[in-house]
mmCIF file of C-alpha atoms in Angstrom:
data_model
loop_
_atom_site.group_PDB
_atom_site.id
_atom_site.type_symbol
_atom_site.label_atom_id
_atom_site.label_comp_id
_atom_site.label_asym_id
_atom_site.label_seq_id
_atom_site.Cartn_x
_atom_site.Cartn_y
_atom_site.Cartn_z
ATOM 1 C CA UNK A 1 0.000 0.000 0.000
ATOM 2 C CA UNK A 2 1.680 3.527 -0.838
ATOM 3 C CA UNK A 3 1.898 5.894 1.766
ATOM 4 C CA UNK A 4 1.549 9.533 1.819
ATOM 5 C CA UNK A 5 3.633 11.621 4.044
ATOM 6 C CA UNK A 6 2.637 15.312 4.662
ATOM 7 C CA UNK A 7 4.881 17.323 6.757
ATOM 8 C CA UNK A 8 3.034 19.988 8.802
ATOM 9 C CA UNK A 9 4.433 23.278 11.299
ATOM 10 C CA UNK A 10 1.916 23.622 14.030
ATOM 11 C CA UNK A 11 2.950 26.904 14.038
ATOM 12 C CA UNK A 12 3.168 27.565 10.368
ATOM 13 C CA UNK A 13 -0.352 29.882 9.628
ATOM 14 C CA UNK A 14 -0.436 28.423 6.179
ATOM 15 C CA UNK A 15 -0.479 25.519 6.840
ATOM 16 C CA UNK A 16 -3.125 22.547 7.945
ATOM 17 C CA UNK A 17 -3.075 19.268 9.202
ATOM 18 C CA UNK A 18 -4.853 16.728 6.951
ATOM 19 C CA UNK A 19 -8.085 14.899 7.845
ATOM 20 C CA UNK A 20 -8.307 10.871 7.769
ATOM 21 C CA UNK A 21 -10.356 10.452 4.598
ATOM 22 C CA UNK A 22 -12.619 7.562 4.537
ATOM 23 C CA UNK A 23 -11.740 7.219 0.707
ATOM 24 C CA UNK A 24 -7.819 6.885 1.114
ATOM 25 C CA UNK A 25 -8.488 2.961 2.346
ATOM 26 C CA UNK A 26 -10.419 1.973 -0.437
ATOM 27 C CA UNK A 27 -8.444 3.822 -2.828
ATOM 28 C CA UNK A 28 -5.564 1.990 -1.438
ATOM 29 C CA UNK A 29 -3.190 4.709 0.104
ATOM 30 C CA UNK A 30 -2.189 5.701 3.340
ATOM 31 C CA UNK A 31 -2.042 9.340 4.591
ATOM 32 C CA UNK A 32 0.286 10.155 7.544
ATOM 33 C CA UNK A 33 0.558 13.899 8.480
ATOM 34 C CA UNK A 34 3.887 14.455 10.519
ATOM 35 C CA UNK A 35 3.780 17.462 12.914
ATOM 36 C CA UNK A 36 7.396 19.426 12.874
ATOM 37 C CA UNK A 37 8.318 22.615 14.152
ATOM 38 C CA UNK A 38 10.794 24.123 11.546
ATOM 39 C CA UNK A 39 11.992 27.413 13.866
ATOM 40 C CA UNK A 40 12.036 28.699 17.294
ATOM 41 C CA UNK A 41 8.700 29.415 18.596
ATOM 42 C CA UNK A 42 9.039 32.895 20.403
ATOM 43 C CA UNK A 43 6.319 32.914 23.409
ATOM 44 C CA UNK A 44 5.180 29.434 22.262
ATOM 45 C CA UNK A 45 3.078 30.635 20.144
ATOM 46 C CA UNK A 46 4.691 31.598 16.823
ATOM 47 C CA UNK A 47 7.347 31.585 14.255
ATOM 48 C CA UNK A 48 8.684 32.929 12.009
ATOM 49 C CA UNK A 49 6.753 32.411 8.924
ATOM 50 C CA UNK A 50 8.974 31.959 6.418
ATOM 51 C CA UNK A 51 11.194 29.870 8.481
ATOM 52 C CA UNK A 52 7.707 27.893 9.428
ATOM 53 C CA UNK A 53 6.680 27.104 6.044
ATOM 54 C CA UNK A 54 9.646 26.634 3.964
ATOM 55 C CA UNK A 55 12.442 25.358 6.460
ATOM 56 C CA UNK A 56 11.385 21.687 5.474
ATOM 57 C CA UNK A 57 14.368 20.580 3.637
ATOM 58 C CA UNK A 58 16.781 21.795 6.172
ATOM 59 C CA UNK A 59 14.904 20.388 9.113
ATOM 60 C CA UNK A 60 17.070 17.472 10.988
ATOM 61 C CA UNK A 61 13.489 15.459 11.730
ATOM 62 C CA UNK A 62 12.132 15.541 8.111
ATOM 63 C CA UNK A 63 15.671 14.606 6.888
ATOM 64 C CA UNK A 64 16.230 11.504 9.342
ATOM 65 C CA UNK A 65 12.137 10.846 8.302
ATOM 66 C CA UNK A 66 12.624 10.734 4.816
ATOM 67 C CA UNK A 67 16.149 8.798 4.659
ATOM 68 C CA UNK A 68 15.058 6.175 7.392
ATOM 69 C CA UNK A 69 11.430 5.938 7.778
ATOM 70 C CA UNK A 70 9.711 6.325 11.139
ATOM 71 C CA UNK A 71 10.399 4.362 12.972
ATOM 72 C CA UNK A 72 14.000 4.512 11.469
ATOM 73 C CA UNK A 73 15.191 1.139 9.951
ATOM 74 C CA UNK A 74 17.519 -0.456 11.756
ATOM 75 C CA UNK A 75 20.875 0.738 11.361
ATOM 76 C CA UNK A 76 19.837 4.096 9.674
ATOM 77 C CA UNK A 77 21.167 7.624 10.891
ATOM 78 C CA UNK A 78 23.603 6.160 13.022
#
C-alpha cells in the first residue's frame, strides 16, 4: 500500500493538518501527516513564517524521516 507523508508546522499559519479520509483505504493509500516545528517558537506561540513554512528541507526530523522511515530502519542515521 503507498503511503503519503505530509509534513506539517503547528505553528506555520499556512499551513493545515490533513483529515483521515474515509476514501484513502479503499483507494488503497495511506495518509500520515507528521507534525514538525521548523523554527524557534518565540512565546510558544509563533514563528517565524517563512522559516515555518519553507524550512522543510533543512529540518534534521524531516531529513532523518525521509532517509530512514519512522520508525527509522535499523541501522539508519547512526
Amino acid at each position: 500500500m503507498p503511503t503519503v507523508v505530509v509534513f506539517t508546522d503547528p505553528n506555520d499559519v499556512l499551513g493545515y493538518t490533513l483529515v483521515k479520509s474515509p476514501f484513502a483505504a479503499r483507494a488503497g493509500y495511506l495518509i500520515i501527516d507528521a507534525g514538525v516545528s521548523n523554527a524557534p517558537t518565540y512565546f510558544g506561540l509563533i514563528e517565524l513564517p517563512t522559516s515555518a513554512h519553507t524550512d522543510y528541507p533543512r529540518n534534521a526530523t524531516v531529513q532523518r524521516m525521509i532517509a530512514c522511515g519512522e520508525p527509522a530502519a535499523e541501522g539508519c542515521g547512526n
